[in-house]
PDB file of C-alpha atoms and ligand atoms in Angstrom:
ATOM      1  CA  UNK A1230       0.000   0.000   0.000  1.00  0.00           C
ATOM      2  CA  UNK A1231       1.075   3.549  -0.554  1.00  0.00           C
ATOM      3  CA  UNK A1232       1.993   6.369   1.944  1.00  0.00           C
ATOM      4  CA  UNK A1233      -1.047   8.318   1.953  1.00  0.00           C
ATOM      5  CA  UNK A1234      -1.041  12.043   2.136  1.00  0.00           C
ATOM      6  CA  UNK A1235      -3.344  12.153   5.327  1.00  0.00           C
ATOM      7  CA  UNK A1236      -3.678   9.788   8.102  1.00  0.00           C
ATOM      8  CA  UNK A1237      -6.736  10.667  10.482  1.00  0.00           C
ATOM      9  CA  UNK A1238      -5.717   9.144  13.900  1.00  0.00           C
ATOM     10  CA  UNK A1239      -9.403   8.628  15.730  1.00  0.00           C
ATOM     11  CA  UNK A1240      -8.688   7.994  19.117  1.00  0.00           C
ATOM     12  CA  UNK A1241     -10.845   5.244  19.849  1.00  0.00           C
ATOM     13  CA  UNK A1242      -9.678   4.427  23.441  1.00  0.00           C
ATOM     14  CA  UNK A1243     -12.342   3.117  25.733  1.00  0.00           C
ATOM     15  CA  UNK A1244     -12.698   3.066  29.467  1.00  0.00           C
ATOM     16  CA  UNK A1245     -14.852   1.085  31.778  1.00  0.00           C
ATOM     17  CA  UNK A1246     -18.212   2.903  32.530  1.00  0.00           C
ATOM     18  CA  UNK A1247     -18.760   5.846  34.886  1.00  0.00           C
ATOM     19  CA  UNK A1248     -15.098   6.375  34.679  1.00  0.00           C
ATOM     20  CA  UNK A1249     -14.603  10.271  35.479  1.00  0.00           C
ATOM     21  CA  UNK A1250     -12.349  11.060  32.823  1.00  0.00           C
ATOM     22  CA  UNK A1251     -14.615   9.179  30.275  1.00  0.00           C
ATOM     23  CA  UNK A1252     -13.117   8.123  26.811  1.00  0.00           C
ATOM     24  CA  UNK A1253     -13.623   8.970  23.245  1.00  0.00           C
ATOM     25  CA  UNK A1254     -14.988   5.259  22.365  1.00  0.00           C
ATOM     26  CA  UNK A1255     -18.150   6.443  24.976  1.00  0.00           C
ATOM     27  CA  UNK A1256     -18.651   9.154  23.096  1.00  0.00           C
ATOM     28  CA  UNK A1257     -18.957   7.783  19.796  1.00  0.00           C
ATOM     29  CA  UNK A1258     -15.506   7.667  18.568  1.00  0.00           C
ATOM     30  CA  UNK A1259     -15.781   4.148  17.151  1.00  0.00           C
ATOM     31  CA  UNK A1260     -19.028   5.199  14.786  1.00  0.00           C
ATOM     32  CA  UNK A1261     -16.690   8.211  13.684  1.00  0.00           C
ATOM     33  CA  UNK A1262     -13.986   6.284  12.493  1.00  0.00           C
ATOM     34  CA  UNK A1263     -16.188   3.972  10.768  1.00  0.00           C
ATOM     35  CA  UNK A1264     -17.774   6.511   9.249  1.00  0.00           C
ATOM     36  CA  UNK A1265     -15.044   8.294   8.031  1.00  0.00           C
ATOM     37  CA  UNK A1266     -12.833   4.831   6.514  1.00  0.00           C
ATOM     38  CA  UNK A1267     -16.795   4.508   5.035  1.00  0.00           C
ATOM     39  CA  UNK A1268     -16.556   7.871   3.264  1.00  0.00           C
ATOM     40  CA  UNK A1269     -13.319   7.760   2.242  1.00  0.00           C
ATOM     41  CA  UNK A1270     -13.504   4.387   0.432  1.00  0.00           C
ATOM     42  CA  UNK A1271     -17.303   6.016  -0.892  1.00  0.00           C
ATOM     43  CA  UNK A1272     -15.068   9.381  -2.229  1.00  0.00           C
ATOM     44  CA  UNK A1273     -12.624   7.238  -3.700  1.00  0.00           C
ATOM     45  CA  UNK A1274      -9.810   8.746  -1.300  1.00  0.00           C
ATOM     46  CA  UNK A1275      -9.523   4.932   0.669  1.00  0.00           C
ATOM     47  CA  UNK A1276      -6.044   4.053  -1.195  1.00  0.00           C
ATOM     48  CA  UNK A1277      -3.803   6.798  -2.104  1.00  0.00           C
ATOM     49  CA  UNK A1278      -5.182  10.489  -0.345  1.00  0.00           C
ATOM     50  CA  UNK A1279      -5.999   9.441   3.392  1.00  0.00           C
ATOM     51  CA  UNK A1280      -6.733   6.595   6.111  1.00  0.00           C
ATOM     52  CA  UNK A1281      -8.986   6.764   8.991  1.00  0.00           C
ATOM     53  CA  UNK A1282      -6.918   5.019  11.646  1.00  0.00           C
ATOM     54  CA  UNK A1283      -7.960   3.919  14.912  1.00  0.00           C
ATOM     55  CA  UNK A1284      -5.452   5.198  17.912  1.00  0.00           C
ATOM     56  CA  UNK A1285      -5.283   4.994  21.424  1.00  0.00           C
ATOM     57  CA  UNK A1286      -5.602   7.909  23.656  1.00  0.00           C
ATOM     58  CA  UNK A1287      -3.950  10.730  22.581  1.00  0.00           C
ATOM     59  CA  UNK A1288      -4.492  12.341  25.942  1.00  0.00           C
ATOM     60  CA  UNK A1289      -6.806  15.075  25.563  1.00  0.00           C
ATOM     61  CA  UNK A1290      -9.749  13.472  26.760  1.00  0.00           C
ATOM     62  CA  UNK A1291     -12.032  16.100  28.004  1.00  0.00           C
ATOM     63  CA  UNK A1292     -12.170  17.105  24.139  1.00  0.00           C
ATOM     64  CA  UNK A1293     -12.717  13.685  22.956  1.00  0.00           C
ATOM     65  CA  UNK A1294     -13.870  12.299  20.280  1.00  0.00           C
ATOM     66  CA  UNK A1295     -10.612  13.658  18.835  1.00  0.00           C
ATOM     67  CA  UNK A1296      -8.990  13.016  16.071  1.00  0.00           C
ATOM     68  CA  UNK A1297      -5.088  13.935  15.044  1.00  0.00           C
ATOM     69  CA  UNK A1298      -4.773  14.770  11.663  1.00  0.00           C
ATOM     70  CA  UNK A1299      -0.934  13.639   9.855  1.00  0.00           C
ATOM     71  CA  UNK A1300       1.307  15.202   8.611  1.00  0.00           C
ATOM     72  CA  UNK A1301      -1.227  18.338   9.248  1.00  0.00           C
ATOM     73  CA  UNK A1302      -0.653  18.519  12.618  1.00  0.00           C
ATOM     74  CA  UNK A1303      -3.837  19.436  13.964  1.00  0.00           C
ATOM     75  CA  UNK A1304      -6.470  18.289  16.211  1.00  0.00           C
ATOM     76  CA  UNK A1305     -10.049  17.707  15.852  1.00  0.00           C
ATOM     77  CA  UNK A1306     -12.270  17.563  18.694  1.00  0.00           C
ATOM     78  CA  UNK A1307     -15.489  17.116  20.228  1.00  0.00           C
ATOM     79  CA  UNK A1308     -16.146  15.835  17.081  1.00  0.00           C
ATOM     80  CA  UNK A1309     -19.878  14.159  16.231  1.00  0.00           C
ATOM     81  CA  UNK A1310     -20.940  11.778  13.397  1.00  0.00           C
ATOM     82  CA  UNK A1311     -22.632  14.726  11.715  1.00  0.00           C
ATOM     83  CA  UNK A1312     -19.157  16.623  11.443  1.00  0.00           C
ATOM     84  CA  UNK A1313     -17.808  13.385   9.185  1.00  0.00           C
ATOM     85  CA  UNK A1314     -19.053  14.662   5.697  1.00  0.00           C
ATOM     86  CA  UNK A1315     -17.803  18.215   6.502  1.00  0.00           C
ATOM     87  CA  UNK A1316     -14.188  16.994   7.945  1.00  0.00           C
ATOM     88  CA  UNK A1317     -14.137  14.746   4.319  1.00  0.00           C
ATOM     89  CA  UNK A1318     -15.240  17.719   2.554  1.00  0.00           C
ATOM     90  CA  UNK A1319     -11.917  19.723   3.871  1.00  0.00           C
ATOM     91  CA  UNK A1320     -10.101  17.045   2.988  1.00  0.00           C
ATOM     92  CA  UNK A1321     -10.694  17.127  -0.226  1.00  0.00           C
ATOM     93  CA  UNK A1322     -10.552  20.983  -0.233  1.00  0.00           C
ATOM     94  CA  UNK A1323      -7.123  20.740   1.330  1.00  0.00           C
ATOM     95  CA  UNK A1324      -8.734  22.606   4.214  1.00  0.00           C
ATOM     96  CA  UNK A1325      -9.935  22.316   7.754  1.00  0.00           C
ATOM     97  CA  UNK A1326     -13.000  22.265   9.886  1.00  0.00           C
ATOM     98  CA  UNK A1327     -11.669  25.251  11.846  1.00  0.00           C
ATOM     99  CA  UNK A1328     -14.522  24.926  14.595  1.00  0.00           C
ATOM    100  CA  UNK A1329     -13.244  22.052  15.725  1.00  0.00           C
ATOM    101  CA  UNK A1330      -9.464  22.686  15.704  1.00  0.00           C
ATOM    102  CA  UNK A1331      -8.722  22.621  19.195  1.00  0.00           C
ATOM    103  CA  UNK A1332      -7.163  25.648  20.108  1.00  0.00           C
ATOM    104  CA  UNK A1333      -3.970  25.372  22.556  1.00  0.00           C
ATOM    105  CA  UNK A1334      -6.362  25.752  25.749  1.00  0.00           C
ATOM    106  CA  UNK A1335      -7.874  22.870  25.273  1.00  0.00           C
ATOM    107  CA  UNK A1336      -4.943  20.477  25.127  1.00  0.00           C
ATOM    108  CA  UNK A1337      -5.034  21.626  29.095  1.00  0.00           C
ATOM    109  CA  UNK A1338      -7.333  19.537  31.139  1.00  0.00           C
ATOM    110  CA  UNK A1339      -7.974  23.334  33.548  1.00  0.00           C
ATOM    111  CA  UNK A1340      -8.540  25.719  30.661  1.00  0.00           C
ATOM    112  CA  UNK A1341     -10.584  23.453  28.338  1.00  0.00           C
ATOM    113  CA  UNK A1342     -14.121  23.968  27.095  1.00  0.00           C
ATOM    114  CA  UNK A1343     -16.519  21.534  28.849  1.00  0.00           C
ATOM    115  CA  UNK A1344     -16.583  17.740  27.282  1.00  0.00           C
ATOM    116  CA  UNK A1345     -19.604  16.295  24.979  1.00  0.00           C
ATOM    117  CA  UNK A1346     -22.047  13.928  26.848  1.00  0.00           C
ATOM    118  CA  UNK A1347     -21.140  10.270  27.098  1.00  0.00           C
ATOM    119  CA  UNK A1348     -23.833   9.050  24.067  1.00  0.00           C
ATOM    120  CA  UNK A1349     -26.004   5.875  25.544  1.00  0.00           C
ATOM    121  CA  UNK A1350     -25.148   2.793  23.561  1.00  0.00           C
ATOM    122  CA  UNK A1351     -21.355   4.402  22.128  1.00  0.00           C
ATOM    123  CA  UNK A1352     -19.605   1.093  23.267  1.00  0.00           C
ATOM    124  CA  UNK A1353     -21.907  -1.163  21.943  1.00  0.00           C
ATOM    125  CA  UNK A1354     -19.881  -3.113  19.246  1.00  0.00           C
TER     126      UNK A1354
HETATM  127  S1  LIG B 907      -9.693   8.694  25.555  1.00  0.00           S
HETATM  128 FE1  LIG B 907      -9.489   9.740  23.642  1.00  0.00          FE
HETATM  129  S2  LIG B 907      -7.953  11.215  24.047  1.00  0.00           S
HETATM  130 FE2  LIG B 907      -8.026  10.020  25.840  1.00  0.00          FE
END
């Protein structure tokens, strides 16, 4: 397989429930991911422009579902199914979703915007 251009690093990391810190995989992560290897492979963009990987905690969990975007460098978070099309969208574009770059107080636990709900049913496989 080729080196693609992007790599999409969805941390899927999942913690036992009522854990305080929660995890991205309780808050949908593992839908995301599918969904976005889905629409990638639907665009076309599956072998040669980008992968949807599945990652283990990246460490900003409070902002989760998050994804790290390679060799971009940024970070998606609090990201929702419903953001998928618009994240594969910039993709294409060569863009980004800039609403849900995380900006550098939110890679701090202290300073971060509050976390998405933990959805019911997230860590069913
Ligand atoms: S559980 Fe996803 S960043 Fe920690």
């Amino acid at each position: 397989m080729p080196q693609r251009k992007s790599y999409l690093f969805v941390c899927t990391n999942q913690r036992p429930d009522g854990t305080p810190k929660g995890s991205c995989a309780a808050r949908g992560a593992m839908q995301i991911q599918a969904a976005l290897k889905a629409g990638l492979a639907e665009r076309g963009l599956a072998k040669l422009e980008a992968r949807a990987c599945s990652a283990s905690c990246v460490d900003v969990c409070w902002a989760g579902p998050v994804i790290a975007v390679e060799p971009a460098g940024h970070f998606y978070g609090r990201v929702t199914l419903a953001d998928v099309p618009e994240i594969l969208d910039a993709l294409v574009a060569g863009t980004r979703v800039e609403r849900l770059v995380l900006p550098p107080a939110d890679f701090d636990e202290a300073t971060a915007r509050p976390p998405l709900p933990v959805l019911p049913g997230a860590l069913k496989s």
